[in-house]
Coordinates of C-alpha atoms and ligand atoms in Angstrom, one line a residue:
M154 CA 67.9 75.3 93.4
H155 CA 69.8 72.2 94.9
I156 CA 71.9 73.1 97.8
K157 CA 74.5 70.6 99.1
T158 CA 76.1 70.7 102.5
I159 CA 79.8 69.8 102.1
L160 CA 81.9 68.5 105.1
T161 CA 85.1 70.2 105.1
Q162 CA 88.5 70.2 106.7
T163 CA 88.9 73.2 109.2
Y164 CA 91.8 75.6 108.5
H165 CA 93.4 77.6 111.2
D166 CA 95.2 80.2 109.4
Q167 CA 92.5 82.4 108.0
N168 CA 93.2 85.4 109.8
P169 CA 92.6 88.5 107.8
G170 CA 95.4 91.1 107.9
T171 CA 95.4 94.9 107.3
S172 CA 93.2 94.4 104.4
G173 CA 91.7 91.0 104.1
L174 CA 92.9 87.5 103.8
R175 CA 95.9 87.2 101.6
K176 CA 97.7 84.0 100.8
K177 CA 99.6 82.3 98.0
V178 CA 97.3 81.0 95.3
K179 CA 98.2 77.6 96.2
V180 CA 96.9 77.9 99.6
F181 CA 93.8 79.4 98.4
K182 CA 93.5 76.4 96.0
Q183 CA 93.6 73.9 98.7
R184 CA 90.3 71.9 98.9
G185 CA 87.6 73.9 100.4
Y186 CA 89.9 76.8 101.6
L187 CA 88.1 79.6 99.7
E188 CA 84.8 77.9 100.4
N189 CA 85.4 77.7 104.1
F190 CA 86.4 81.5 104.4
V191 CA 83.4 82.6 102.4
Q192 CA 81.1 80.4 104.5
S193 CA 82.6 81.8 107.7
I194 CA 81.9 85.3 106.7
F195 CA 78.2 84.4 105.9
D196 CA 77.9 82.5 109.1
V197 CA 78.9 85.7 111.0
L198 CA 76.8 88.2 108.9
P199 CA 73.3 88.7 110.0
D200 CA 70.1 89.1 108.3
F201 CA 71.2 89.1 104.5
Q202 CA 68.5 86.8 103.3
G203 CA 67.1 88.0 99.9
K204 CA 69.6 91.1 100.0
S205 CA 72.3 91.9 97.5
L206 CA 76.0 91.2 97.4
V207 CA 78.5 92.9 95.2
I208 CA 81.4 90.6 93.8
G209 CA 84.4 91.7 91.6
G210 CA 88.1 91.4 91.7
D211 CA 91.3 92.9 90.2
G212 CA 91.4 90.3 87.4
R213 CA 94.4 88.4 88.9
Y214 CA 95.0 84.7 88.5
F215 CA 92.2 82.6 90.1
N216 CA 89.8 85.6 90.0
R217 CA 87.2 84.0 87.7
E218 CA 87.4 80.7 89.3
A219 CA 86.9 82.2 92.9
I220 CA 84.1 84.3 91.7
Q221 CA 82.1 81.0 90.4
I222 CA 82.7 79.4 93.7
I223 CA 81.4 82.5 95.6
I224 CA 78.3 82.8 93.4
K225 CA 77.4 79.2 94.3
I226 CA 78.1 79.7 98.1
A227 CA 76.3 83.1 98.2
A228 CA 73.3 81.4 96.4
A229 CA 73.2 78.5 98.8
N230 CA 73.2 81.0 101.8
G231 CA 70.3 82.9 100.7
F232 CA 71.4 86.1 99.1
G233 CA 68.7 87.5 96.7
E234 CA 70.8 89.2 94.1
L235 CA 74.4 89.1 93.0
I236 CA 75.9 92.2 91.3
I237 CA 79.1 91.3 89.6
G238 CA 81.5 93.2 87.5
Q239 CA 81.9 92.3 83.9
N240 CA 84.6 89.8 83.4
G241 CA 84.8 89.5 87.0
L242 CA 86.4 92.9 87.2
L243 CA 85.8 95.7 89.7
S244 CA 88.4 98.0 91.1
T245 CA 88.3 98.4 94.8
P246 CA 87.1 101.9 94.8
A247 CA 84.5 101.1 92.1
A248 CA 83.3 98.1 94.3
S249 CA 82.9 100.4 97.1
H250 CA 80.9 102.9 95.2
I251 CA 78.7 100.4 93.8
I252 CA 77.9 98.8 97.2
R253 CA 76.9 102.3 98.2
K254 CA 75.0 103.0 95.0
Y255 CA 73.0 100.2 94.8
G256 CA 72.4 100.0 98.7
A257 CA 73.9 96.4 98.7
F258 CA 74.2 94.5 102.0
G259 CA 78.0 94.2 101.3
G260 CA 80.6 93.1 98.9
L261 CA 83.4 90.6 98.3
I262 CA 86.4 91.9 96.7
L263 CA 88.9 89.6 95.3
S264 CA 92.4 91.0 95.4
A265 CA 95.8 91.0 96.9
S266 CA 96.2 94.7 96.1
H267 CA 99.7 95.6 95.1
N268 CA 101.1 92.1 95.6
P269 CA 102.1 90.2 92.5
A270 CA 99.8 87.8 90.6
G271 CA 100.0 84.5 89.1
E272 CA 99.9 80.8 89.7
N273 CA 102.9 81.1 92.2
E274 CA 102.0 84.4 93.5
D275 CA 99.2 86.1 95.8
F276 CA 95.4 85.9 96.1
G277 CA 93.3 87.7 98.5
I278 CA 89.6 88.1 99.6
K279 CA 88.0 91.0 101.5
Y280 CA 84.6 91.7 102.9
N281 CA 83.1 95.2 102.7
V282 CA 80.1 96.3 104.7
N283 CA 77.1 98.3 103.6
N284 CA 78.9 101.6 103.8
G285 CA 81.2 100.3 101.1
G286 CA 84.2 100.1 103.3
P287 CA 86.3 97.3 104.6
A288 CA 84.6 95.4 107.5
P289 CA 85.7 96.6 110.8
E290 CA 88.1 94.6 113.0
K291 CA 85.4 93.1 115.1
D292 CA 83.9 91.5 112.0
T293 CA 87.3 90.4 110.6
L294 CA 88.1 88.7 113.9
A295 CA 84.6 87.0 114.1
F296 CA 85.3 85.7 110.6
F297 CA 88.7 84.2 111.8
E298 CA 87.1 82.6 114.9
R299 CA 84.1 81.1 112.9
S300 CA 86.7 79.7 110.3
K301 CA 88.7 77.9 113.2
V302 CA 85.6 75.7 114.0
L303 CA 84.0 75.4 110.7
E304 CA 83.1 72.1 109.6
S305 CA 80.8 72.3 106.7
Y306 CA 79.8 74.8 104.0
K307 CA 76.7 75.2 101.9
I308 CA 76.9 75.4 98.0
A309 CA 74.4 75.5 95.2
D310 CA 74.5 73.1 92.4
L311 CA 74.6 75.7 89.6
P312 CA 76.0 75.8 86.1
D313 CA 79.0 78.4 85.8
V314 CA 77.7 82.0 85.2
N315 CA 78.9 83.7 82.0
L316 CA 80.7 86.7 83.4
D317 CA 81.4 88.3 80.1
A318 CA 78.0 89.7 79.0
V319 CA 76.3 92.6 80.9
G320 CA 72.7 91.9 81.8
S321 CA 70.4 90.1 84.4
Q322 CA 69.3 86.6 84.7
D323 CA 67.0 84.7 87.2
I324 CA 68.0 81.3 88.6
D325 CA 65.4 80.0 90.9
G326 CA 64.6 83.3 92.5
L327 CA 68.3 84.4 92.7
K328 CA 68.9 87.5 90.5
I329 CA 72.3 87.7 89.0
T330 CA 73.3 91.0 87.4
I331 CA 76.6 91.5 85.3
I332 CA 77.2 95.3 85.3
D333 CA 79.6 97.2 83.2
S334 CA 82.6 97.6 85.6
V335 CA 83.4 101.2 84.7
N336 CA 80.2 103.0 84.0
D337 CA 78.9 103.9 87.7
Y338 CA 82.5 104.9 88.7
A339 CA 83.1 107.2 85.7
E340 CA 79.7 108.8 86.4
L341 CA 80.7 109.4 90.0
M342 CA 84.1 111.0 88.8
Q343 CA 82.2 113.3 86.6
S344 CA 80.1 114.5 89.7
I345 CA 83.3 115.3 91.6
F346 CA 85.6 117.0 89.1
D347 CA 85.3 119.7 86.4
F348 CA 85.5 117.3 83.4
N349 CA 84.9 120.3 81.0
L350 CA 87.9 122.2 82.2
L351 CA 90.1 119.0 82.3
K352 CA 89.0 118.1 78.8
Q353 CA 90.0 121.6 77.6
S354 CA 93.4 121.5 79.4
I355 CA 94.2 118.1 77.9
Q356 CA 93.0 118.9 74.4
N357 CA 94.8 122.3 74.2
G358 CA 98.1 120.5 75.3
F359 CA 98.4 122.4 78.6
I360 CA 98.4 119.0 80.3
T361 CA 100.1 116.1 78.8
L362 CA 100.0 112.8 80.7
S363 CA 101.1 109.2 81.2
F364 CA 99.2 106.9 83.5
D365 CA 100.7 103.5 84.0
A366 CA 97.9 100.9 85.0
M367 CA 100.6 98.1 85.3
S368 CA 98.5 95.6 83.5
A369 CA 96.2 95.5 86.4
V370 CA 92.5 96.6 86.9
T371 CA 92.8 100.2 86.5
G372 CA 93.4 99.9 82.6
S373 CA 89.7 99.6 81.8
Y374 CA 88.9 102.6 84.1
A375 CA 91.8 104.8 82.9
K376 CA 91.2 104.3 79.2
R377 CA 87.4 105.1 79.4
I378 CA 87.9 108.2 81.7
L379 CA 91.3 109.7 80.4
I380 CA 91.1 108.7 76.7
D381 CA 87.4 108.5 75.9
L382 CA 86.0 111.0 78.2
L383 CA 88.8 113.6 78.4
G384 CA 90.5 113.1 75.1
A385 CA 93.8 112.2 76.3
S386 CA 96.0 110.5 73.5
E387 CA 95.8 106.6 73.1
D388 CA 99.4 106.3 74.3
S389 CA 98.8 108.1 77.6
V390 CA 97.7 105.0 79.2
R391 CA 100.5 102.5 79.6
N392 CA 100.2 98.9 80.3
G393 CA 96.4 99.3 79.9
I394 CA 95.2 95.8 79.4
P395 CA 94.5 93.8 82.7
L396 CA 96.3 90.6 82.6
E397 CA 96.0 87.7 85.1
D398 CA 99.6 87.8 86.1
F399 CA 99.8 91.6 85.8
G400 CA 102.3 91.1 82.8
G401 CA 104.8 90.1 85.4
H402 CA 104.7 93.5 87.0
H403 CA 104.8 94.0 90.8
P404 CA 101.8 96.5 90.6
D405 CA 102.9 98.6 93.6
P406 CA 103.1 102.2 92.4
N407 CA 106.3 103.5 93.7
L408 CA 109.6 104.6 92.2
I409 CA 111.0 100.9 92.2
H410 CA 108.1 99.1 90.8
A411 CA 106.8 101.7 88.5
H412 CA 110.3 102.5 87.3
E413 CA 109.5 102.8 83.6
L414 CA 107.2 105.6 84.5
A415 CA 109.6 107.1 86.9
N416 CA 112.4 107.0 84.1
L417 CA 110.2 108.8 81.7
M418 CA 109.0 111.4 84.2
F419 CA 112.7 112.2 84.9
S420 CA 113.6 112.3 81.2
E421 CA 113.6 115.2 78.6
N422 CA 110.7 113.9 77.0
A423 CA 108.4 113.8 80.3
P424 CA 104.9 114.8 79.9
T425 CA 103.6 117.3 82.5
F426 CA 101.9 114.8 84.6
G427 CA 102.5 111.1 85.4
A428 CA 100.7 108.7 87.6
A429 CA 100.4 104.9 88.5
S430 CA 97.9 102.8 90.3
D431 CA 98.1 99.4 91.9
G432 CA 96.6 95.9 91.2
D433 CA 93.2 96.7 92.3
G434 CA 93.2 100.6 91.7
D435 CA 93.1 101.9 95.1
R436 CA 96.7 103.2 95.3
N437 CA 98.1 106.1 93.4
M438 CA 101.6 107.4 92.6
I439 CA 101.8 111.1 91.5
M440 CA 104.7 112.7 89.5
G441 CA 105.3 115.8 87.5
K442 CA 108.0 116.6 85.0
G443 CA 111.2 116.0 87.1
I444 CA 109.4 115.4 90.4
F445 CA 108.0 112.6 92.5
V446 CA 105.2 113.9 95.1
T447 CA 105.4 111.8 98.3
P448 CA 102.0 110.4 99.3
S449 CA 102.1 112.3 102.7
D450 CA 102.7 115.5 100.6
S451 CA 100.2 114.6 98.1
L452 CA 97.5 114.3 100.8
A453 CA 98.5 117.6 102.4
I454 CA 98.6 119.5 99.0
L455 CA 95.1 118.1 98.1
A456 CA 93.7 119.1 101.5
A457 CA 95.1 122.6 100.9
N458 CA 93.7 123.1 97.5
A459 CA 90.4 121.2 98.0
T460 CA 88.3 124.2 97.6
L461 CA 89.2 124.4 93.9
I462 CA 87.5 121.2 93.2
P463 CA 83.8 121.5 92.4
A464 CA 82.8 118.7 94.9
Y465 CA 84.9 120.2 97.8
S466 CA 84.3 123.8 97.1
A467 CA 82.5 124.3 100.4
G468 CA 85.7 123.5 102.4
L469 CA 86.7 120.3 104.3
K470 CA 85.1 119.1 107.7
G471 CA 88.2 117.8 108.6
V472 CA 91.1 115.5 107.4
A473 CA 92.6 112.2 108.6
R474 CA 95.9 110.4 108.1
S475 CA 97.3 107.0 109.4
M476 CA 99.8 107.1 112.2
P477 CA 103.0 106.5 110.1
T478 CA 101.9 109.1 107.5
S479 CA 103.9 112.5 107.7
Q480 CA 102.5 115.4 109.8
A481 CA 102.3 117.5 106.6
V482 CA 98.5 117.3 106.5
D483 CA 98.4 118.3 110.1
R484 CA 100.0 121.7 109.2
V485 CA 97.3 122.3 106.7
A486 CA 94.6 121.5 109.1
A487 CA 96.0 123.6 111.8
R488 CA 96.2 126.6 109.3
Y489 CA 92.5 126.1 108.1
N490 CA 91.5 125.3 111.7
I491 CA 89.9 122.0 110.9
P492 CA 90.2 118.8 112.9
C493 CA 92.9 116.3 112.0
Y494 CA 92.6 112.7 113.0
E495 CA 95.6 110.1 113.4
T496 CA 94.4 106.5 112.9
P497 CA 96.0 103.2 112.7
T498 CA 97.4 102.0 109.5
G499 CA 94.7 100.4 107.2
W500 CA 91.7 102.1 105.4
K501 CA 89.2 100.5 107.6
F502 CA 89.9 102.9 110.5
F503 CA 88.8 106.0 108.4
G504 CA 85.2 104.5 107.8
N505 CA 83.7 105.6 111.1
L506 CA 85.0 109.0 110.6
L507 CA 83.8 109.5 107.1
D508 CA 80.4 107.9 108.2
A509 CA 80.1 110.4 110.9
D510 CA 81.0 113.1 108.5
K511 CA 83.9 114.3 110.6
I512 CA 86.3 114.3 107.8
T513 CA 86.3 114.9 104.0
L514 CA 89.7 113.8 102.9
C515 CA 92.1 111.1 104.3
G516 CA 95.1 109.2 103.3
E517 CA 98.1 107.0 104.1
E518 CA 102.0 107.3 103.3
S519 CA 101.4 103.9 101.4
F520 CA 100.2 105.8 98.3
G521 CA 96.5 105.8 99.4
T522 CA 94.5 108.9 99.2
G523 CA 90.6 109.2 99.4
S524 CA 87.6 111.1 100.3
Q525 CA 83.8 111.0 101.5
H526 CA 82.9 109.8 97.8
V527 CA 83.7 106.1 98.6
R528 CA 84.9 104.1 101.6
E529 CA 88.2 102.8 100.1
K530 CA 91.2 104.8 99.1
D531 CA 91.0 105.7 95.3
G532 CA 93.8 105.7 92.8
L533 CA 92.0 107.3 89.7
W534 CA 90.3 109.8 92.1
A535 CA 93.5 111.2 93.3
V536 CA 95.0 111.3 89.8
L537 CA 91.8 113.3 88.6
F538 CA 92.2 115.6 91.7
W539 CA 95.9 116.3 90.7
L540 CA 94.6 117.0 87.1
N541 CA 91.9 119.3 88.2
L542 CA 94.2 121.2 90.4
I543 CA 96.9 121.6 87.7
A544 CA 94.1 122.9 85.5
R545 CA 92.7 125.2 88.0
R546 CA 96.0 126.7 89.1
R547 CA 97.6 126.7 85.8
Q548 CA 100.9 125.5 87.4
S549 CA 103.2 122.6 87.0
V550 CA 103.3 119.8 89.7
A551 CA 106.7 121.1 90.7
E552 CA 105.5 124.6 91.1
I553 CA 102.5 123.3 93.2
V554 CA 104.7 121.3 95.5
H555 CA 107.4 123.9 96.0
E556 CA 104.8 126.7 96.7
H557 CA 103.2 124.4 99.3
W558 CA 106.5 123.7 101.0
Q559 CA 107.2 127.4 101.1
K560 CA 103.9 128.1 102.9
F561 CA 103.9 125.2 105.2
G562 CA 107.4 124.0 105.4
R563 CA 108.5 120.5 104.2
D564 CA 108.0 117.3 106.1
I565 CA 111.0 115.5 104.5
Y566 CA 109.9 111.8 104.7
S567 CA 111.0 108.3 103.7
R568 CA 109.8 104.5 104.4
H569 CA 112.4 101.7 104.7
D570 CA 111.0 98.2 104.2
Y571 CA 112.8 95.1 105.1
E572 CA 110.8 92.4 103.4
A573 CA 110.6 88.6 104.2
V574 CA 112.5 88.9 107.6
E575 CA 112.3 85.7 109.6
S576 CA 109.3 85.9 111.9
E577 CA 111.4 85.1 115.0
I578 CA 113.8 88.0 114.3
A579 CA 110.9 90.5 113.5
N580 CA 109.2 89.5 116.7
G581 CA 112.5 90.0 118.7
I582 CA 112.9 93.4 117.2
M583 CA 109.4 94.3 118.4
A584 CA 109.8 93.0 121.8
S585 CA 113.1 95.0 122.2
L586 CA 111.5 98.1 121.0
R587 CA 108.6 97.6 123.3
E588 CA 111.2 97.5 126.1
Q589 CA 113.2 100.5 124.8
I590 CA 110.2 102.8 124.6
T591 CA 109.8 102.8 128.5
T592 CA 113.2 104.4 129.0
L593 CA 113.8 106.6 125.8
V594 CA 112.0 109.8 126.9
G595 CA 114.5 112.6 127.6
Q596 CA 117.5 110.8 126.0
I597 CA 119.8 112.7 123.7
F598 CA 121.0 111.5 120.4
G599 CA 123.0 114.1 118.7
D600 CA 120.7 116.9 117.7
Y601 CA 117.7 114.7 118.7
V602 CA 116.1 114.7 122.2
V603 CA 113.3 112.0 122.6
K604 CA 110.0 113.8 123.5
Y605 CA 107.8 110.9 123.6
A606 CA 108.0 107.1 122.8
D607 CA 105.0 104.8 122.8
E608 CA 103.2 102.0 121.2
F609 CA 100.3 103.4 119.3
C610 CA 96.8 102.5 120.6
Y611 CA 93.8 104.0 118.9
H612 CA 90.5 105.0 120.6
D613 CA 88.0 105.3 117.9
S614 CA 85.9 108.4 119.1
I615 CA 82.8 107.3 117.1
D616 CA 82.2 103.5 118.3
G617 CA 84.4 103.8 121.4
S618 CA 86.5 100.8 120.3
T619 CA 90.3 100.4 121.0
S620 CA 93.0 99.1 118.7
A621 CA 96.2 98.4 120.5
N622 CA 99.8 97.5 119.3
Q623 CA 99.6 99.6 116.1
G624 CA 103.3 100.3 116.0
F625 CA 106.1 102.2 117.7
R626 CA 106.4 105.9 117.6
I627 CA 109.4 107.7 118.9
G628 CA 109.1 111.5 118.4
F629 CA 111.7 114.1 119.0
E630 CA 111.5 117.7 120.5
N631 CA 112.2 119.2 116.8
G632 CA 109.1 117.5 115.5
S633 CA 111.1 114.6 113.9
R634 CA 109.7 111.1 114.2
I635 CA 110.7 107.5 113.7
V636 CA 108.0 104.9 113.5
F637 CA 108.3 101.0 113.3
R638 CA 105.7 98.5 112.7
L639 CA 105.3 95.0 111.2
S640 CA 103.3 94.8 107.9
G641 CA 99.9 93.1 108.1
T642 CA 99.6 92.3 104.4
G643 CA 102.6 90.2 103.4
T644 CA 102.5 86.6 102.7
V645 CA 106.2 85.5 103.3
G646 CA 108.0 85.9 106.8
A647 CA 107.5 89.4 108.4
T648 CA 108.0 92.8 106.7
L649 CA 109.6 95.5 109.1
R650 CA 108.6 99.1 108.0
I651 CA 110.4 101.9 109.3
Y652 CA 109.1 105.3 108.7
I653 CA 111.2 108.4 109.0
E654 CA 110.4 112.0 109.0
R655 CA 111.9 115.5 109.8
F656 CA 110.3 118.9 109.5
E657 CA 112.3 121.5 107.5
P658 CA 110.9 125.1 107.7
D659 CA 113.9 126.6 105.8
A660 CA 112.9 127.1 102.1
T661 CA 116.5 127.2 101.0
K662 CA 116.8 123.6 102.2
H663 CA 113.7 122.1 100.7
N664 CA 115.6 120.6 97.6
Q665 CA 117.5 118.0 99.6
D666 CA 117.5 114.4 98.8
P667 CA 115.4 112.7 101.7
Q668 CA 118.0 109.9 102.0
I669 CA 120.6 112.6 102.9
A670 CA 118.5 114.9 104.9
L671 CA 117.2 111.9 106.9
A672 CA 120.6 110.2 107.2
E673 CA 121.0 110.9 111.0
L674 CA 117.6 109.7 111.8
I675 CA 117.9 106.6 109.5
E676 CA 121.2 105.8 111.6
L677 CA 119.3 106.3 114.8
A678 CA 116.5 103.9 113.6
E679 CA 119.1 101.2 113.1
Q680 CA 120.4 101.9 116.5
F681 CA 116.9 101.3 118.0
C682 CA 115.8 98.3 115.9
K683 CA 119.2 96.6 114.8
V684 CA 117.6 95.2 111.8
K685 CA 120.6 95.3 109.7
Q686 CA 122.8 93.8 112.3
L687 CA 120.3 91.1 113.2
T688 CA 119.6 90.1 109.5
G689 CA 122.9 90.7 108.1
R690 CA 121.3 92.9 105.3
T691 CA 123.0 96.2 104.3
T692 CA 120.1 98.0 102.7
P693 CA 116.3 98.0 102.9
T694 CA 114.4 95.7 100.3
V695 CA 112.4 98.9 99.2
I696 CA 112.8 102.6 100.0
T697 CA 109.9 104.8 99.3
Ligands
LIG731 C1 100.0 98.3 103.7 C2 100.1 99.8 103.9 C3 98.8 100.3 104.5 C4 97.6 100.0 103.5 C5 97.6 98.5 103.4 C6 96.5 98.2 102.2 O1 99.7 97.5 104.9 O2 101.1 99.9 104.7 O3 99.0 101.8 104.7 O4 96.4 100.3 104.0 O5 98.8 98.1 102.9 O6 96.8 98.7 101.1 P1 100.8 97.0 105.9 O7 101.6 95.9 104.9 O8 101.8 98.0 106.3 O9 100.1 96.3 106.9
LIG732 ZN1 95.3 98.1 96.4

């Protein structure tokens, strides 16, 4: 194998965010840009000579080209085997599973998740370690540091690899294996859920469903699992063909971006169950006929019902949620007397707790839910969990949700995003909040008395590491909360996220519209951060 060392221009902006390095495609296409970042990762990682690396992506524009580049750099740097999803496709949870199942050294996942795709849109790359989870912060920081001084990369002189045909080939001692993207993942799902029961419930018409793959990676997975294995009708998977531009969709499963599905689910003709996933298949949105389940509630409901699922029948070790996720799951944990952990935003913080077997389920308000089975959040897993639950309880989604609220009370919840805010304004808002939290405790705002106000700092009980500056929390005596943080995944300006929640124990008040029930807190949030006043905007860009 002929290996070349190429002198390269150093880039200073390759700082991975909440979930890998995400930039516009045009940025990634700059000479040496992707090559530099991949070489920086390999320079930091120790002892991978002869070991295997998993490679796959969500199929977005530039996925195939990027994979060909990565193959050549990985070959030049001494990996022994490359395991690649057919057509270059692997959903993020499937990649996590494949790393674990085949004992790979790690994996490179090409995705910008729920961000739009296409020549003028976003691309991303993320390194996952051998537990199948995203690289921890100390690694991603090291990648960035390395990239800032990198002067050359190594690349093998190889012909492009055919990504379309499953099979193995040997190129000068490097094994390249193209695997079916879905097989291993589908097997894993069958080992967790009661597929016989699901099949029965779908085939006898008790469950009718609509899954929106948003023209992204989950199309292939959903078709195999829901249609081929469980017998759902052909039209139960919408937008099921993965496209390079995701068909122009913004593959972020929420009521705004998955509005086709939302409209269907609130219509006369709604099936019993509706769901959507995002670009790379790790997010999920759950709906029933006439009802949308907030991700925070979904996590709590899955936790409360977990013993109905074969893989979790022995009960849960514990649960975890990201800091801005509502406290609904905390109530379930308290009731069942299991530990509940609060971690910073981003899936990487769950990895240590899962590895140490402290938790079985975890989730985020941002449409992410997952478990011990992989080290990423998992969209289709959540869908199958809900289907299994519906089949076991013989109830509709709405009945399950309302019963849950009756038993535990409702944590009314909403997130308001202000996207593409000028960085200077956003930083000013954060600075002002940092100042305000020092004086807020004890202050009274209408019905709300501030109990605590802080900047969240996480101490990882497993590896002893500390992650500071993880967002501002303002908590009130009545259990309500307002949280502010800046997004770490955006590619234009800054995105301010405001998370608002209020606990409602009274079942006669559970049917309120969250925007109305939270109106006073929403006002209060504006009073604290002044985002409308400072940007001249009148409404958030997205409300979930
Ligand atoms: C967002 C979500 C976060 C999630 C991440 C990756 O990050 O808020 O929960 O883990 O995407 O999917 P953010 O843009 O808020 O940093
Ligand atoms: Zn995603």
